[in-house]
PDB file of C-alpha atoms and ligand atoms in Angstrom:
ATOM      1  CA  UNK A   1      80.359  97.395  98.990  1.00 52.00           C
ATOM      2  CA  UNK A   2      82.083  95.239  96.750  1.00 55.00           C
ATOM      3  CA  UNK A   3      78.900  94.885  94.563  1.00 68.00           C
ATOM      4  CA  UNK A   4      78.825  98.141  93.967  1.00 94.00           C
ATOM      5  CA  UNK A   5      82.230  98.863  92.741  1.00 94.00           C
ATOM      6  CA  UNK A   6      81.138  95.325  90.562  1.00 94.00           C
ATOM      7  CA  UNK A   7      77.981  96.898  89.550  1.00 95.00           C
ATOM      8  CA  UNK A   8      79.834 100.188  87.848  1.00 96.00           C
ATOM      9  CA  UNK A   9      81.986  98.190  86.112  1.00 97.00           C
ATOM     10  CA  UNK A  10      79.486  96.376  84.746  1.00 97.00           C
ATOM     11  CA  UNK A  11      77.674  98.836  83.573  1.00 97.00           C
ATOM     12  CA  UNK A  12      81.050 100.027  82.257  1.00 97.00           C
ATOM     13  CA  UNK A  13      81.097  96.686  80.078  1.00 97.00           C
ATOM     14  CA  UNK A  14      77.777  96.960  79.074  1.00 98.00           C
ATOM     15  CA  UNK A  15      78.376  99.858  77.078  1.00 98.00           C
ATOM     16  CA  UNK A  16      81.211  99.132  75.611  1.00 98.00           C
ATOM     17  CA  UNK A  17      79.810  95.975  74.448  1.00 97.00           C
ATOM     18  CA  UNK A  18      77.130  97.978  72.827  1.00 97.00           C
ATOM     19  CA  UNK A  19      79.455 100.398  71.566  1.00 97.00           C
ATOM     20  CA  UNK A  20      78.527 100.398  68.187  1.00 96.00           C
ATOM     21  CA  UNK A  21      79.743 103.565  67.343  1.00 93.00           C
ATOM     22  CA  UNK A  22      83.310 102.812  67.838  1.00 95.00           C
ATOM     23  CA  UNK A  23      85.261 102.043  64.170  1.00 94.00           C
ATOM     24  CA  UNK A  24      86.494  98.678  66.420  1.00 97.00           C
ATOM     25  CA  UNK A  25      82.691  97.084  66.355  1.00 97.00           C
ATOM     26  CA  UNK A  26      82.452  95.746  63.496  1.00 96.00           C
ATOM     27  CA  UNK A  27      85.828  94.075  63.594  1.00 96.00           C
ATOM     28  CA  UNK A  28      85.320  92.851  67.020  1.00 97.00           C
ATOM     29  CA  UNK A  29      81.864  91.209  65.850  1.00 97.00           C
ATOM     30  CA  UNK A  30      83.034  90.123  62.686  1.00 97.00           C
ATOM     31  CA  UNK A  31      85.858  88.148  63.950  1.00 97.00           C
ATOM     32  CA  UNK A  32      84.240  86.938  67.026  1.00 97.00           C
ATOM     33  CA  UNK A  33      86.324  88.783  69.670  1.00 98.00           C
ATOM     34  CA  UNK A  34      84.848  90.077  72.746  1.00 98.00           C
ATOM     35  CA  UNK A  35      85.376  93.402  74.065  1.00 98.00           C
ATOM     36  CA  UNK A  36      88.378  93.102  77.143  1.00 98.00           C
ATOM     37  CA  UNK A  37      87.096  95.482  80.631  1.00 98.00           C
ATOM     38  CA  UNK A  38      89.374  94.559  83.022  1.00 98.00           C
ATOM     39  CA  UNK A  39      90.519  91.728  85.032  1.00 97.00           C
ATOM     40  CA  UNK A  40      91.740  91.157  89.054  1.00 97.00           C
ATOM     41  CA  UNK A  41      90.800  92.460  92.309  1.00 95.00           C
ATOM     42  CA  UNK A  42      88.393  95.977  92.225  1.00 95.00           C
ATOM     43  CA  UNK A  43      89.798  97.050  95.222  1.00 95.00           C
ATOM     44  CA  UNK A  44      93.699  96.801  94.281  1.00 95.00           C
ATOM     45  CA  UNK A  45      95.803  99.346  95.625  1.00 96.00           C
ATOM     46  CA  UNK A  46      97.802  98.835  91.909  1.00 97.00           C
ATOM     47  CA  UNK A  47      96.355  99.069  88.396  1.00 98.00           C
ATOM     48  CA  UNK A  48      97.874  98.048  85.943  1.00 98.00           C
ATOM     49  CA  UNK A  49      97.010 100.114  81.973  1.00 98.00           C
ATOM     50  CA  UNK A  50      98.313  98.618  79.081  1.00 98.00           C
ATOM     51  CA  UNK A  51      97.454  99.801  75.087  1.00 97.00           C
ATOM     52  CA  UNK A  52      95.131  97.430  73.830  1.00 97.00           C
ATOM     53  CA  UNK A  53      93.447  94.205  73.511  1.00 97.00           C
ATOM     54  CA  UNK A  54      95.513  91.831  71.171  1.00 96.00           C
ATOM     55  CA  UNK A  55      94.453  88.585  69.802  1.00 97.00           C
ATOM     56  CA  UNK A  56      94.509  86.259  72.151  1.00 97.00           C
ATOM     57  CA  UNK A  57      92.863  88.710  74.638  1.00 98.00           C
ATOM     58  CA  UNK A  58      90.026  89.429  72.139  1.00 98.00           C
ATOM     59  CA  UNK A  59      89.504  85.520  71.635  1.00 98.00           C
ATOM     60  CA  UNK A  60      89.641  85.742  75.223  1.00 98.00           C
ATOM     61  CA  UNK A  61      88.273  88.690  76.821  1.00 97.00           C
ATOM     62  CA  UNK A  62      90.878  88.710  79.113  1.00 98.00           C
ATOM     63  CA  UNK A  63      93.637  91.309  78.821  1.00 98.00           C
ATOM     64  CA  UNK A  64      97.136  89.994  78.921  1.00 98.00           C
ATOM     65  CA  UNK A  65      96.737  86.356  78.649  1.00 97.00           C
ATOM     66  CA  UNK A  66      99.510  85.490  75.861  1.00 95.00           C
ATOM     67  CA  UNK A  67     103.141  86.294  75.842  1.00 95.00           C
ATOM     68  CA  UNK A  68     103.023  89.638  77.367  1.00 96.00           C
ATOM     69  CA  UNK A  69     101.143  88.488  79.821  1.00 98.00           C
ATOM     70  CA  UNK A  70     103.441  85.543  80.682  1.00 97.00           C
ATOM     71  CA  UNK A  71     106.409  88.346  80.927  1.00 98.00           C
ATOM     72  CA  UNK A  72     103.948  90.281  83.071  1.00 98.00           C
ATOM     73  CA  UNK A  73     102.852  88.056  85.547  1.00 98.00           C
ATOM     74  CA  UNK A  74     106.841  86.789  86.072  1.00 98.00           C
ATOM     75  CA  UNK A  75     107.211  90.226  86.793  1.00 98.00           C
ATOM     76  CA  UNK A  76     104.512  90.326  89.527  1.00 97.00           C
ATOM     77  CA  UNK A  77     106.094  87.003  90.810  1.00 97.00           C
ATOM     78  CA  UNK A  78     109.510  88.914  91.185  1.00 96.00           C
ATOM     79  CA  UNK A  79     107.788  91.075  93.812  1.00 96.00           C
ATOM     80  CA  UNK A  80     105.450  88.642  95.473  1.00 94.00           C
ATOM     81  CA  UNK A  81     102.292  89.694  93.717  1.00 95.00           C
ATOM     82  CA  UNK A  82      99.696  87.665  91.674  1.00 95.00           C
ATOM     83  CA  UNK A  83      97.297  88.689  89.467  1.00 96.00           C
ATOM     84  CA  UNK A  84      94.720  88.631  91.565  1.00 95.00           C
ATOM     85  CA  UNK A  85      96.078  91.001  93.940  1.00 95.00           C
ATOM     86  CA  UNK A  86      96.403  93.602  91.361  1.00 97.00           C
ATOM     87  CA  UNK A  87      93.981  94.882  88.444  1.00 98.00           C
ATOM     88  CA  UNK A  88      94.977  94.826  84.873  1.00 98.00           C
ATOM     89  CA  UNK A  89      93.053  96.961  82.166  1.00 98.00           C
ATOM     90  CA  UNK A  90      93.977  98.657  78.587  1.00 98.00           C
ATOM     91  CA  UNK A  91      93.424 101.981  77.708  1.00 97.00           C
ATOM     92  CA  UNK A  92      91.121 100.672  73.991  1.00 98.00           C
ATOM     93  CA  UNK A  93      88.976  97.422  74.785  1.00 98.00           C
ATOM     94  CA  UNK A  94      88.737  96.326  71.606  1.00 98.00           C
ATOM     95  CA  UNK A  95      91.417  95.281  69.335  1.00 98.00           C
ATOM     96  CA  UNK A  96      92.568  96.955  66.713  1.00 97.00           C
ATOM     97  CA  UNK A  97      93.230  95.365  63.611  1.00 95.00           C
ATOM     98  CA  UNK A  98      96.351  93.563  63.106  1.00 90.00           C
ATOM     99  CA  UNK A  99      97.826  95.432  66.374  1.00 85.00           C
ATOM    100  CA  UNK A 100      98.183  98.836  64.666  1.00 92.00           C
ATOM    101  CA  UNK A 101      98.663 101.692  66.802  1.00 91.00           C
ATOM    102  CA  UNK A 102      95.627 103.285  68.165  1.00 91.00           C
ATOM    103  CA  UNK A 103      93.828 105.817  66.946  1.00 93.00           C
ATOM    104  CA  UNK A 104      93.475 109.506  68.389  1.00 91.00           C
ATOM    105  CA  UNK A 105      89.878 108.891  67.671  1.00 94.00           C
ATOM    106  CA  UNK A 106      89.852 105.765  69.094  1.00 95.00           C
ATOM    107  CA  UNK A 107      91.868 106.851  72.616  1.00 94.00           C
ATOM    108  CA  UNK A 108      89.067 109.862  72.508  1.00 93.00           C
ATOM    109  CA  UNK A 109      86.253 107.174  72.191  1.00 96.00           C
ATOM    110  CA  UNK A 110      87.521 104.539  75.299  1.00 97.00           C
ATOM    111  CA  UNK A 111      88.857 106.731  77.651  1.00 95.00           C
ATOM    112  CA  UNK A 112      85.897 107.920  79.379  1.00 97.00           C
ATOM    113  CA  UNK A 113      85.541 104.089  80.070  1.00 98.00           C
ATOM    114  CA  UNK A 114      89.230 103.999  81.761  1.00 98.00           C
ATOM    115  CA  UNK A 115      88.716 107.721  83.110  1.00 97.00           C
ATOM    116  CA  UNK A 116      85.592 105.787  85.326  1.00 98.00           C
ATOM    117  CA  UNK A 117      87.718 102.319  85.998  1.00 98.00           C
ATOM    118  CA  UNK A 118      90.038 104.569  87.609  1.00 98.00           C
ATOM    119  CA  UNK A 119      87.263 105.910  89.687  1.00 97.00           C
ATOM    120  CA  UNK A 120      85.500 103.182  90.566  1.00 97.00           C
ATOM    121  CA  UNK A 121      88.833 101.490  91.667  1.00 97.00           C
ATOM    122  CA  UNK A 122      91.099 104.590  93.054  1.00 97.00           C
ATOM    123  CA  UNK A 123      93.959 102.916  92.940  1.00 97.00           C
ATOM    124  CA  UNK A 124      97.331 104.441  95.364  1.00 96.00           C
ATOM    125  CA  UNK A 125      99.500 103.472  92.002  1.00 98.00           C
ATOM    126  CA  UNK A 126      98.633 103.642  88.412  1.00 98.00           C
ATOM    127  CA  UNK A 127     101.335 101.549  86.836  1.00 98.00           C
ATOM    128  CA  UNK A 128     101.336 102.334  82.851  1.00 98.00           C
ATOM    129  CA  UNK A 129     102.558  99.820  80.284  1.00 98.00           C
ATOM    130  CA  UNK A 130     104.118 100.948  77.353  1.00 96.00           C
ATOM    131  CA  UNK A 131     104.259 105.050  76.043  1.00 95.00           C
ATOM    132  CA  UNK A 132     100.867 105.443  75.193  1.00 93.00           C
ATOM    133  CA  UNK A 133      99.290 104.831  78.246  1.00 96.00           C
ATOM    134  CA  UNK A 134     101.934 106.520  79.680  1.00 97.00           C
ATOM    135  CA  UNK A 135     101.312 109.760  77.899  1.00 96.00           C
ATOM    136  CA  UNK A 136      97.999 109.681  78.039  1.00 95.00           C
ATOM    137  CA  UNK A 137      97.659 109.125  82.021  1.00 97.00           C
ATOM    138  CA  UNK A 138     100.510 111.762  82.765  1.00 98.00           C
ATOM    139  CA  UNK A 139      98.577 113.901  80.402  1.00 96.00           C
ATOM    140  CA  UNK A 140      95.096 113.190  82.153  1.00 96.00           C
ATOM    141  CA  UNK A 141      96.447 113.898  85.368  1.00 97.00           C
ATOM    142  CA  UNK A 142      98.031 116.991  84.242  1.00 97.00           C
ATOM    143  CA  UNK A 143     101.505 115.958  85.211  1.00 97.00           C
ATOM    144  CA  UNK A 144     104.127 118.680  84.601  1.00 96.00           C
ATOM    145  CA  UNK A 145     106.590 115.131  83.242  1.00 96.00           C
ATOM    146  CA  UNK A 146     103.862 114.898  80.414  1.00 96.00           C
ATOM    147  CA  UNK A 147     105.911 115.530  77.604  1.00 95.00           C
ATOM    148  CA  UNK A 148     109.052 113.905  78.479  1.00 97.00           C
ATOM    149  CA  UNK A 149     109.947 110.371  76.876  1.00 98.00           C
ATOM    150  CA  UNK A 150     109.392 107.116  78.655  1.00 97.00           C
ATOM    151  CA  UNK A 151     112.880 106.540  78.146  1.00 97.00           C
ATOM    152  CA  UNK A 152     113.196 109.125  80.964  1.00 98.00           C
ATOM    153  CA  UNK A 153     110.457 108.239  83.413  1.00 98.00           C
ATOM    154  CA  UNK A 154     110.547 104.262  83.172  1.00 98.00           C
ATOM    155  CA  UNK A 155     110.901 103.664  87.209  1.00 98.00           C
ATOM    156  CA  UNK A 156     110.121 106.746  88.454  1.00 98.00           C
ATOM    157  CA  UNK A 157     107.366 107.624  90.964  1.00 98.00           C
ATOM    158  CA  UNK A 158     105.124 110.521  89.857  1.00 98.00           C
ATOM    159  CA  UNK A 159     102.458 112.278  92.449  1.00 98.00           C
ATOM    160  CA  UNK A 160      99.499 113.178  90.922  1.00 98.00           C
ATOM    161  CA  UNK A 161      96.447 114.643  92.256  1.00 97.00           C
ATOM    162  CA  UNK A 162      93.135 112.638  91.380  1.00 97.00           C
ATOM    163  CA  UNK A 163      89.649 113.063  92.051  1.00 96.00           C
ATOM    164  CA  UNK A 164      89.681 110.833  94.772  1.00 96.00           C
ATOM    165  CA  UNK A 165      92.784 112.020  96.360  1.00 97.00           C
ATOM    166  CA  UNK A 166      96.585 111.782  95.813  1.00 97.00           C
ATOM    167  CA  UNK A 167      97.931 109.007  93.781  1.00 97.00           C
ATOM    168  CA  UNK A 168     101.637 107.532  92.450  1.00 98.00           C
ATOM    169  CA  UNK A 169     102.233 106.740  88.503  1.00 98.00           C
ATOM    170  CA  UNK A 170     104.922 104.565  87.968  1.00 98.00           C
ATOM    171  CA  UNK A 171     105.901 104.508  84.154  1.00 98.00           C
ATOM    172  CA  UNK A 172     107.117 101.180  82.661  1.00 98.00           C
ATOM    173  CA  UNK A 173     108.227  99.961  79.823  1.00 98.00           C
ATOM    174  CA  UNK A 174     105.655  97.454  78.030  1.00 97.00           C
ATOM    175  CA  UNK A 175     106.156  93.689  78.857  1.00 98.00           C
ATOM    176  CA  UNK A 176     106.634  92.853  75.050  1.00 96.00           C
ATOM    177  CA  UNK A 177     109.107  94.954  75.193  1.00 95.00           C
ATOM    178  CA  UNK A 178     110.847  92.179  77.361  1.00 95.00           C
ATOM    179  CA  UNK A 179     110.362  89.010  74.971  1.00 95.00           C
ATOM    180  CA  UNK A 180     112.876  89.855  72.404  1.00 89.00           C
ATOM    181  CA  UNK A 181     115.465  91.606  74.297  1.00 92.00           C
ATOM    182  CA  UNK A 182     116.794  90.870  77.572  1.00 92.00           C
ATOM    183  CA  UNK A 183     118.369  94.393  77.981  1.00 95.00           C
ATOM    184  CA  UNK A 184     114.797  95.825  78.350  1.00 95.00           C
ATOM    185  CA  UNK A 185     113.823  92.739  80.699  1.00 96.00           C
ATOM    186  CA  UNK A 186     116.401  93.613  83.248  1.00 97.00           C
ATOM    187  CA  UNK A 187     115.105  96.760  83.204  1.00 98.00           C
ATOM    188  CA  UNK A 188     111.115  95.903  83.369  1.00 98.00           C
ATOM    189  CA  UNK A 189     112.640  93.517  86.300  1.00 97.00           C
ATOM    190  CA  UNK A 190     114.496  96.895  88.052  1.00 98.00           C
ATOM    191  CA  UNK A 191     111.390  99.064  87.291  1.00 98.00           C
ATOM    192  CA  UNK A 192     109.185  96.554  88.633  1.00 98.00           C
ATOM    193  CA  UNK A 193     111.282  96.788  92.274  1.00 97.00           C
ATOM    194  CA  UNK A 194     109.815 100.160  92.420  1.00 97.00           C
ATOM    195  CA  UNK A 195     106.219  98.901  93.261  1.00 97.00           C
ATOM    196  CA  UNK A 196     107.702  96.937  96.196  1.00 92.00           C
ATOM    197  CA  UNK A 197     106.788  99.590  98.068  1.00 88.00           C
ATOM    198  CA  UNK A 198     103.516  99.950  97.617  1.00 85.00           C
ATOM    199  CA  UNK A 199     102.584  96.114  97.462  1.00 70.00           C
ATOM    200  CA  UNK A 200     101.165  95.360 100.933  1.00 67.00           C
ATOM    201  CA  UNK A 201      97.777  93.755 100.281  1.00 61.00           C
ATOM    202  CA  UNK A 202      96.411  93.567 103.605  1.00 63.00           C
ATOM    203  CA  UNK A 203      94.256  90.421 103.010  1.00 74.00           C
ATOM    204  CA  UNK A 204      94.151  87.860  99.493  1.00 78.00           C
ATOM    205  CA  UNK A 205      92.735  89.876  96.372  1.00 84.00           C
ATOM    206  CA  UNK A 206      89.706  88.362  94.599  1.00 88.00           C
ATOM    207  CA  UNK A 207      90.254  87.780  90.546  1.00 88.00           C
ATOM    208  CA  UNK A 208      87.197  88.923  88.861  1.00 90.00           C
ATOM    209  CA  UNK A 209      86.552  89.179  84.595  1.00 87.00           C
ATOM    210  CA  UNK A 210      85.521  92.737  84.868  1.00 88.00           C
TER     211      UNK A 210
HETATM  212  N1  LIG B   1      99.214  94.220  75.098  1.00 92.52           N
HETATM  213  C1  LIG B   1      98.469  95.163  75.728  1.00 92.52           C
HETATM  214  O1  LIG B   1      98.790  96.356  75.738  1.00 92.52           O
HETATM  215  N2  LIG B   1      97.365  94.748  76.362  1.00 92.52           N
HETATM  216  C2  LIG B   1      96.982  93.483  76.424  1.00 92.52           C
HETATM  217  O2  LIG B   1      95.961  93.197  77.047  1.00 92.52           O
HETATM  218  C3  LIG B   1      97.783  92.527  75.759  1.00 92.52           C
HETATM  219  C4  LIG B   1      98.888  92.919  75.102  1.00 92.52           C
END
């Protein structure tokens, strides 16, 4: 069983690596970088969607290895999780340059890749990192909050019907958010209380690069 949910994201990395199409290829090749899938355990009841690779995750191909990713897996620590009980993916796999925003055409290109990660893994909660994967996951799901401001929904619990059944997105604020300004840490810290209840990993989760 396992292999198989392995297998489809495989193929998922496959094509992006091939992905020549996208405007990110030739500054992923060009610099080095590797594409970044996904990382943790592809049966996690919690997934994790962030914007987009940065550097060190491009150098790295894993997503949230630098100082987000310190803030973020404090954060799991705070509620008894590890990475490797989770799974932690972006909604772009490439980086864009110099961390710009990302572009509609861009979100339109790697989505379908997400769109399937979410399939293959069905996670119970979809935990969103920052507004842009907020919006676009509320807006994928057809959630009636869709248009209201992360401001609003950071910490909330929002049903949503998916194709393989009824799910819970929980809106939170970016970790970066958190490294310059300890108002917004308290609150990543609060937020992150809300996913207490849905953290009961029956058995270890395996860390795969995937
Ligand atoms: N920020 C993100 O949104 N994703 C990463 O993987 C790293 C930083």
């Amino acid at each position: 069983m396992s292999s198989d949910r392995s297998d489809q994201l495989r193929a998922i990395r496959d094509a992006v690596v091939n992905l020549i199409d996208s405007p990110l290829y030739e500054y992923r090749t060009s610099n080095g970088y590797y594409p970044v899938i996904g990382q943790g355990d592809h049966f996690a009841d919690i997934m994790f969607i962030g914007e987009a690779p940065g550097k060190n995750e491009a150098e790295t191909g894993r997503p949230f290895c630098g100082a987000s990713g310190r803030v973020l897996d404090e954060l799991l620590e705070s509620i008894d999780l590890k990475r490797e009980d989770v799974y932690v993916t972006n909604i772009l796999k490439d980086r864009p340059p110099n961390n710009r925003d990302p572009l509609k055409q861009e979100i339109k290109l790697y989505t379908p890749f997400l769109e399937r990660q979410i399939e293959i893994i069905q996670p119970k909660v979809i935990a969103t990192l920052g507004r842009f994967s907020m919006e676009f996951i509320l807006r994928h799901f057809g959630a009636l909050q869709a248009n209201q401001k992360i401001s609003q929904l950071h910490g909330a619990v929002i049903k949503v019907r998916t194709g393989y059944g009824r799910a819970s997105v929980v809106p939170l604020f970016h970790p970066a958010a958190a490294l310059y300004n300890a108002g917004q840490r308290a609150t990543l810290e609060e937020d992150f209380q809300v996913l207490k209840q849905f953290d009961a990993p029956s058995q270890p989760g395996t860390m795969r690069l995937l």
